[in-house]
Short mmCIF file of N, CA and C in Angstrom, two decimals:
data_model
loop_
_atom_site.label_atom_id
_atom_site.label_comp_id
_atom_site.label_asym_id
_atom_site.label_seq_id
_atom_site.Cartn_x
_atom_site.Cartn_y
_atom_site.Cartn_z
N MET A 1 27.52 8.84 -19.94
CA MET A 1 26.82 7.65 -19.47
C MET A 1 25.46 8.02 -18.90
N ALA A 2 25.35 9.13 -18.18
CA ALA A 2 24.10 9.50 -17.51
C ALA A 2 22.95 9.63 -18.50
N GLU A 3 23.21 10.25 -19.65
CA GLU A 3 22.12 10.41 -20.61
C GLU A 3 21.67 9.08 -21.21
N HIS A 4 22.61 8.13 -21.38
CA HIS A 4 22.26 6.80 -21.89
C HIS A 4 21.40 6.06 -20.87
N LEU A 5 21.82 6.10 -19.61
CA LEU A 5 21.09 5.42 -18.53
C LEU A 5 19.71 6.05 -18.33
N GLU A 6 19.66 7.36 -18.41
CA GLU A 6 18.38 8.07 -18.27
C GLU A 6 17.42 7.65 -19.40
N GLY A 7 17.94 7.49 -20.59
CA GLY A 7 17.12 7.05 -21.72
C GLY A 7 16.57 5.65 -21.50
N LEU A 8 17.40 4.74 -21.00
CA LEU A 8 16.94 3.38 -20.69
C LEU A 8 15.84 3.40 -19.64
N MET A 9 16.06 4.18 -18.58
CA MET A 9 15.09 4.23 -17.49
C MET A 9 13.77 4.85 -17.95
N SER A 10 13.83 5.93 -18.68
CA SER A 10 12.59 6.59 -19.09
C SER A 10 11.79 5.71 -20.05
N THR A 11 12.46 4.99 -20.94
CA THR A 11 11.76 4.08 -21.85
C THR A 11 11.07 2.97 -21.07
N SER A 12 11.78 2.37 -20.11
CA SER A 12 11.19 1.29 -19.30
C SER A 12 10.00 1.79 -18.48
N MET A 13 10.15 2.94 -17.85
CA MET A 13 9.05 3.49 -17.04
C MET A 13 7.84 3.83 -17.90
N GLU A 14 8.07 4.31 -19.10
CA GLU A 14 6.96 4.63 -20.00
C GLU A 14 6.20 3.36 -20.39
N LYS A 15 6.93 2.29 -20.64
CA LYS A 15 6.28 1.01 -20.98
C LYS A 15 5.47 0.48 -19.80
N ILE A 16 5.99 0.65 -18.57
CA ILE A 16 5.25 0.23 -17.38
C ILE A 16 3.96 1.04 -17.25
N ARG A 17 4.04 2.35 -17.48
CA ARG A 17 2.84 3.21 -17.43
C ARG A 17 1.78 2.75 -18.43
N GLU A 18 2.23 2.31 -19.60
CA GLU A 18 1.29 1.83 -20.60
C GLU A 18 0.58 0.56 -20.14
N LEU A 19 1.30 -0.29 -19.40
CA LEU A 19 0.74 -1.57 -18.97
C LEU A 19 -0.15 -1.45 -17.74
N VAL A 20 0.23 -0.58 -16.81
CA VAL A 20 -0.47 -0.50 -15.53
C VAL A 20 -1.15 0.85 -15.39
N ASP A 21 -2.46 0.81 -15.22
CA ASP A 21 -3.21 2.02 -14.90
C ASP A 21 -4.31 1.64 -13.92
N VAL A 22 -5.14 2.58 -13.56
CA VAL A 22 -6.18 2.31 -12.57
C VAL A 22 -7.13 1.21 -13.05
N ASN A 23 -7.32 1.09 -14.36
CA ASN A 23 -8.21 0.05 -14.88
C ASN A 23 -7.63 -1.35 -14.72
N THR A 24 -6.32 -1.46 -14.48
CA THR A 24 -5.71 -2.75 -14.21
C THR A 24 -6.05 -3.19 -12.79
N ILE A 25 -6.09 -2.24 -11.86
CA ILE A 25 -6.37 -2.55 -10.45
C ILE A 25 -7.87 -2.74 -10.24
N ILE A 26 -8.65 -1.78 -10.67
CA ILE A 26 -10.11 -1.87 -10.58
C ILE A 26 -10.60 -2.11 -12.01
N GLY A 27 -11.02 -3.35 -12.26
CA GLY A 27 -11.38 -3.74 -13.61
C GLY A 27 -12.70 -3.16 -14.08
N ASP A 28 -13.02 -3.44 -15.32
CA ASP A 28 -14.28 -2.99 -15.91
C ASP A 28 -15.44 -3.74 -15.28
N ALA A 29 -16.50 -3.03 -15.00
CA ALA A 29 -17.70 -3.63 -14.41
C ALA A 29 -18.38 -4.55 -15.41
N VAL A 30 -18.88 -5.67 -14.89
CA VAL A 30 -19.61 -6.63 -15.71
C VAL A 30 -21.03 -6.71 -15.15
N THR A 31 -22.02 -6.60 -16.00
CA THR A 31 -23.41 -6.68 -15.57
C THR A 31 -23.97 -8.04 -15.96
N SER A 32 -24.48 -8.77 -14.96
CA SER A 32 -25.05 -10.09 -15.22
C SER A 32 -26.48 -9.92 -15.75
N PRO A 33 -27.07 -10.99 -16.30
CA PRO A 33 -28.43 -10.89 -16.86
C PRO A 33 -29.48 -10.42 -15.85
N ASP A 34 -29.27 -10.71 -14.54
CA ASP A 34 -30.27 -10.27 -13.56
C ASP A 34 -30.03 -8.84 -13.07
N GLY A 35 -29.03 -8.15 -13.62
CA GLY A 35 -28.77 -6.76 -13.26
C GLY A 35 -27.69 -6.58 -12.22
N THR A 36 -27.16 -7.66 -11.66
CA THR A 36 -26.08 -7.57 -10.67
C THR A 36 -24.81 -7.06 -11.37
N ILE A 37 -24.12 -6.13 -10.72
CA ILE A 37 -22.88 -5.58 -11.27
C ILE A 37 -21.71 -6.18 -10.49
N ILE A 38 -20.72 -6.67 -11.23
CA ILE A 38 -19.54 -7.29 -10.62
C ILE A 38 -18.31 -6.51 -11.09
N ILE A 39 -17.52 -6.04 -10.10
CA ILE A 39 -16.32 -5.25 -10.40
C ILE A 39 -15.11 -6.00 -9.86
N PRO A 40 -14.19 -6.44 -10.72
CA PRO A 40 -12.99 -7.15 -10.25
C PRO A 40 -11.95 -6.19 -9.68
N ILE A 41 -11.29 -6.62 -8.60
CA ILE A 41 -10.21 -5.86 -7.96
C ILE A 41 -8.96 -6.74 -7.99
N SER A 42 -7.84 -6.19 -8.47
CA SER A 42 -6.60 -6.95 -8.57
C SER A 42 -5.47 -6.26 -7.83
N LYS A 43 -4.47 -7.05 -7.46
CA LYS A 43 -3.25 -6.52 -6.85
C LYS A 43 -2.20 -6.47 -7.94
N VAL A 44 -1.57 -5.33 -8.10
CA VAL A 44 -0.54 -5.17 -9.12
C VAL A 44 0.78 -4.90 -8.41
N SER A 45 1.78 -5.72 -8.72
CA SER A 45 3.13 -5.54 -8.17
C SER A 45 4.09 -5.42 -9.34
N PHE A 46 5.07 -4.55 -9.19
CA PHE A 46 6.07 -4.48 -10.25
C PHE A 46 7.41 -4.12 -9.67
N GLY A 47 8.44 -4.55 -10.37
CA GLY A 47 9.81 -4.24 -9.99
C GLY A 47 10.54 -3.69 -11.20
N PHE A 48 11.56 -2.94 -10.94
CA PHE A 48 12.28 -2.26 -12.01
C PHE A 48 13.76 -2.24 -11.67
N VAL A 49 14.59 -2.49 -12.66
CA VAL A 49 16.04 -2.43 -12.47
C VAL A 49 16.67 -1.82 -13.73
N SER A 50 17.74 -1.07 -13.50
CA SER A 50 18.44 -0.45 -14.62
C SER A 50 19.89 -0.25 -14.22
N GLY A 51 20.77 -0.37 -15.18
CA GLY A 51 22.19 -0.17 -14.88
C GLY A 51 22.99 0.01 -16.14
N GLY A 52 24.20 0.51 -15.98
CA GLY A 52 25.05 0.71 -17.15
C GLY A 52 26.46 1.02 -16.73
N SER A 53 27.33 1.02 -17.71
CA SER A 53 28.74 1.28 -17.43
C SER A 53 29.42 1.85 -18.66
N ASP A 54 30.36 2.76 -18.43
CA ASP A 54 31.23 3.20 -19.51
C ASP A 54 32.34 2.17 -19.62
N ILE A 55 32.57 1.68 -20.82
CA ILE A 55 33.59 0.65 -21.02
C ILE A 55 34.84 1.32 -21.57
N PRO A 56 35.99 1.08 -20.92
CA PRO A 56 37.23 1.65 -21.46
C PRO A 56 37.46 1.13 -22.89
N SER A 57 37.89 2.01 -23.75
CA SER A 57 38.07 1.63 -25.15
C SER A 57 39.31 2.30 -25.72
N THR A 58 39.90 1.63 -26.67
CA THR A 58 41.05 2.22 -27.36
C THR A 58 40.58 3.17 -28.46
N VAL A 59 39.29 3.09 -28.77
CA VAL A 59 38.70 3.98 -29.78
C VAL A 59 38.32 5.29 -29.10
N THR A 60 38.44 6.39 -29.82
CA THR A 60 38.12 7.69 -29.22
C THR A 60 36.63 7.86 -28.95
N LYS A 61 35.79 7.08 -29.59
CA LYS A 61 34.34 7.17 -29.40
C LYS A 61 33.96 6.56 -28.05
N ASP A 62 33.04 7.19 -27.31
CA ASP A 62 32.57 6.65 -26.04
C ASP A 62 31.83 5.34 -26.28
N VAL A 63 32.05 4.39 -25.41
CA VAL A 63 31.36 3.10 -25.49
C VAL A 63 30.54 2.94 -24.22
N PHE A 64 29.26 2.65 -24.39
CA PHE A 64 28.36 2.49 -23.25
C PHE A 64 27.69 1.13 -23.34
N ALA A 65 27.59 0.46 -22.20
CA ALA A 65 26.85 -0.80 -22.13
C ALA A 65 25.84 -0.65 -21.00
N GLY A 66 24.63 -1.05 -21.25
CA GLY A 66 23.62 -0.91 -20.20
C GLY A 66 22.39 -1.72 -20.52
N GLY A 67 21.53 -1.79 -19.56
CA GLY A 67 20.29 -2.52 -19.75
C GLY A 67 19.31 -2.15 -18.66
N SER A 68 18.07 -2.47 -18.93
CA SER A 68 17.04 -2.25 -17.92
C SER A 68 15.97 -3.29 -18.12
N GLY A 69 15.20 -3.50 -17.08
CA GLY A 69 14.13 -4.48 -17.18
C GLY A 69 13.09 -4.24 -16.11
N ALA A 70 11.95 -4.83 -16.32
CA ALA A 70 10.86 -4.68 -15.36
C ALA A 70 10.04 -5.96 -15.37
N GLY A 71 9.41 -6.22 -14.25
CA GLY A 71 8.51 -7.36 -14.14
C GLY A 71 7.22 -6.91 -13.49
N ILE A 72 6.11 -7.45 -13.97
CA ILE A 72 4.80 -7.07 -13.44
C ILE A 72 4.01 -8.33 -13.12
N THR A 73 3.34 -8.32 -11.97
CA THR A 73 2.45 -9.41 -11.58
C THR A 73 1.08 -8.81 -11.31
N ILE A 74 0.06 -9.40 -11.90
CA ILE A 74 -1.32 -8.97 -11.67
C ILE A 74 -2.06 -10.17 -11.09
N LYS A 75 -2.58 -10.00 -9.86
CA LYS A 75 -3.24 -11.11 -9.17
C LYS A 75 -4.63 -10.68 -8.73
N PRO A 76 -5.68 -11.39 -9.19
CA PRO A 76 -7.04 -11.05 -8.73
C PRO A 76 -7.14 -11.21 -7.21
N GLN A 77 -7.78 -10.24 -6.55
CA GLN A 77 -7.90 -10.27 -5.09
C GLN A 77 -9.34 -10.39 -4.61
N ALA A 78 -10.26 -9.71 -5.29
CA ALA A 78 -11.65 -9.67 -4.81
C ALA A 78 -12.57 -9.21 -5.93
N PHE A 79 -13.87 -9.30 -5.61
CA PHE A 79 -14.89 -8.77 -6.50
C PHE A 79 -15.86 -7.94 -5.66
N ILE A 80 -16.24 -6.78 -6.17
CA ILE A 80 -17.30 -6.00 -5.54
C ILE A 80 -18.57 -6.37 -6.28
N VAL A 81 -19.57 -6.84 -5.53
CA VAL A 81 -20.83 -7.27 -6.11
C VAL A 81 -21.92 -6.30 -5.67
N ILE A 82 -22.56 -5.66 -6.65
CA ILE A 82 -23.65 -4.72 -6.37
C ILE A 82 -24.93 -5.34 -6.92
N LYS A 83 -25.82 -5.72 -6.01
CA LYS A 83 -27.07 -6.35 -6.43
C LYS A 83 -28.09 -5.30 -6.83
N THR A 84 -29.14 -5.74 -7.51
CA THR A 84 -30.16 -4.80 -8.01
C THR A 84 -30.90 -4.08 -6.89
N ASP A 85 -30.94 -4.70 -5.68
CA ASP A 85 -31.63 -4.04 -4.56
C ASP A 85 -30.73 -3.04 -3.84
N GLY A 86 -29.49 -2.85 -4.35
CA GLY A 86 -28.57 -1.89 -3.75
C GLY A 86 -27.60 -2.50 -2.74
N ASP A 87 -27.77 -3.78 -2.43
CA ASP A 87 -26.87 -4.46 -1.49
C ASP A 87 -25.48 -4.60 -2.13
N VAL A 88 -24.45 -4.18 -1.40
CA VAL A 88 -23.08 -4.24 -1.90
C VAL A 88 -22.26 -5.17 -1.01
N LYS A 89 -21.55 -6.09 -1.64
CA LYS A 89 -20.68 -7.03 -0.90
C LYS A 89 -19.34 -7.11 -1.59
N MET A 90 -18.31 -7.41 -0.78
CA MET A 90 -16.99 -7.67 -1.34
C MET A 90 -16.69 -9.15 -1.13
N LEU A 91 -16.41 -9.84 -2.20
CA LEU A 91 -16.06 -11.25 -2.13
C LEU A 91 -14.56 -11.38 -2.35
N GLU A 92 -13.84 -11.79 -1.29
CA GLU A 92 -12.39 -11.94 -1.40
C GLU A 92 -12.06 -13.33 -1.92
N LEU A 93 -11.00 -13.42 -2.70
CA LEU A 93 -10.56 -14.69 -3.24
C LEU A 93 -9.50 -15.29 -2.34
N GLY A 94 -9.76 -16.49 -1.83
CA GLY A 94 -8.76 -17.21 -1.05
C GLY A 94 -8.24 -16.44 0.14
N SER A 95 -7.09 -16.87 0.61
CA SER A 95 -6.45 -16.25 1.76
C SER A 95 -5.79 -14.95 1.36
N LYS A 96 -5.83 -13.97 2.27
CA LYS A 96 -5.18 -12.69 2.00
C LYS A 96 -3.67 -12.82 2.08
N ASP A 97 -3.19 -13.77 2.89
CA ASP A 97 -1.76 -13.90 3.10
C ASP A 97 -1.20 -15.05 2.29
N SER A 98 -0.01 -14.86 1.78
CA SER A 98 0.68 -15.95 1.11
C SER A 98 1.29 -16.85 2.19
N PRO A 99 1.68 -18.08 1.86
CA PRO A 99 2.31 -18.94 2.87
C PRO A 99 3.55 -18.29 3.49
N MET A 100 4.30 -17.54 2.69
CA MET A 100 5.50 -16.89 3.22
C MET A 100 5.12 -15.80 4.22
N ASP A 101 4.06 -15.05 3.95
CA ASP A 101 3.61 -14.02 4.89
C ASP A 101 3.20 -14.66 6.22
N SER A 102 2.48 -15.79 6.14
CA SER A 102 2.05 -16.48 7.35
C SER A 102 3.26 -16.99 8.14
N LEU A 103 4.24 -17.52 7.42
CA LEU A 103 5.45 -18.03 8.08
C LEU A 103 6.18 -16.91 8.80
N ILE A 104 6.37 -15.80 8.10
CA ILE A 104 7.07 -14.66 8.71
C ILE A 104 6.30 -14.12 9.91
N GLU A 105 4.98 -14.08 9.79
CA GLU A 105 4.15 -13.57 10.87
C GLU A 105 4.22 -14.47 12.11
N ASN A 106 4.42 -15.78 11.91
CA ASN A 106 4.43 -16.72 13.03
C ASN A 106 5.82 -16.99 13.60
N VAL A 107 6.88 -16.41 13.02
CA VAL A 107 8.23 -16.63 13.52
C VAL A 107 8.37 -16.27 15.00
N PRO A 108 7.86 -15.12 15.48
CA PRO A 108 8.00 -14.81 16.91
C PRO A 108 7.37 -15.89 17.81
N ASN A 109 6.20 -16.41 17.43
CA ASN A 109 5.57 -17.47 18.22
C ASN A 109 6.42 -18.73 18.22
N LEU A 110 6.98 -19.06 17.06
CA LEU A 110 7.81 -20.26 16.94
C LEU A 110 9.06 -20.12 17.81
N VAL A 111 9.70 -18.97 17.75
CA VAL A 111 10.91 -18.72 18.56
C VAL A 111 10.56 -18.82 20.04
N SER A 112 9.43 -18.26 20.42
CA SER A 112 9.00 -18.32 21.82
C SER A 112 8.77 -19.75 22.27
N LYS A 113 8.13 -20.56 21.44
CA LYS A 113 7.88 -21.97 21.79
C LYS A 113 9.17 -22.76 21.90
N VAL A 114 10.10 -22.54 20.97
CA VAL A 114 11.39 -23.24 21.03
C VAL A 114 12.15 -22.82 22.28
N LYS A 115 12.11 -21.55 22.61
CA LYS A 115 12.78 -21.04 23.82
C LYS A 115 12.18 -21.69 25.06
N ASP A 116 10.84 -21.80 25.12
CA ASP A 116 10.17 -22.45 26.24
C ASP A 116 10.58 -23.91 26.38
N ILE A 117 10.70 -24.60 25.26
CA ILE A 117 11.12 -26.01 25.29
C ILE A 117 12.50 -26.14 25.88
N PHE A 118 13.44 -25.28 25.44
CA PHE A 118 14.80 -25.35 25.96
C PHE A 118 14.86 -24.96 27.44
N GLU A 119 14.05 -23.98 27.84
CA GLU A 119 14.03 -23.59 29.25
C GLU A 119 13.49 -24.72 30.12
N LYS A 120 12.46 -25.41 29.65
CA LYS A 120 11.91 -26.56 30.40
C LYS A 120 12.94 -27.66 30.50
N LYS A 121 13.69 -27.91 29.39
CA LYS A 121 14.72 -28.94 29.40
C LYS A 121 15.82 -28.58 30.40
N ASP A 122 16.23 -27.29 30.41
CA ASP A 122 17.26 -26.84 31.35
C ASP A 122 16.78 -26.98 32.78
N ASP A 123 15.49 -26.67 33.05
CA ASP A 123 14.93 -26.82 34.40
C ASP A 123 14.94 -28.27 34.83
N LYS A 124 14.59 -29.20 33.95
CA LYS A 124 14.59 -30.64 34.27
C LYS A 124 16.00 -31.11 34.53
N ASP A 125 16.97 -30.65 33.73
CA ASP A 125 18.36 -31.05 33.92
C ASP A 125 18.88 -30.57 35.26
N SER A 126 18.51 -29.36 35.72
CA SER A 126 19.01 -28.86 37.00
C SER A 126 18.32 -29.57 38.15
N GLU A 127 17.08 -30.01 37.97
CA GLU A 127 16.39 -30.76 39.04
C GLU A 127 17.00 -32.15 39.23
N GLU A 128 17.47 -32.76 38.13
CA GLU A 128 18.04 -34.10 38.20
C GLU A 128 19.40 -34.08 38.87
N GLU A 129 20.10 -32.97 38.87
CA GLU A 129 21.44 -32.90 39.45
C GLU A 129 21.39 -32.77 40.90
#
């Protein structure tokens, strides 16, 4: 089974290497008519999974079942702009954080605020008694 699984994994990893290289992250420079150079920068994320199993069989030949897969996301993040006078700027696209990142980042503040609300309610209840 190990050699079958290793074959699946190495084939998948080789295909990922073909798809993703440094030119995927830092794109080819584009020169505008006025001489400004624009270089795209992207974020590349990928995931990989592989698995397999020896299946019991009544036949004397080994039976193997397995599979592997990968997913890739390429998202533009920014552009490096080099003007003819040598001025270099980075132009970021949109927000750096996804809504989920912002939500996760703000959970401690939210918990603190909810805790404060309950503490104030408990204080009011004890004053009324």
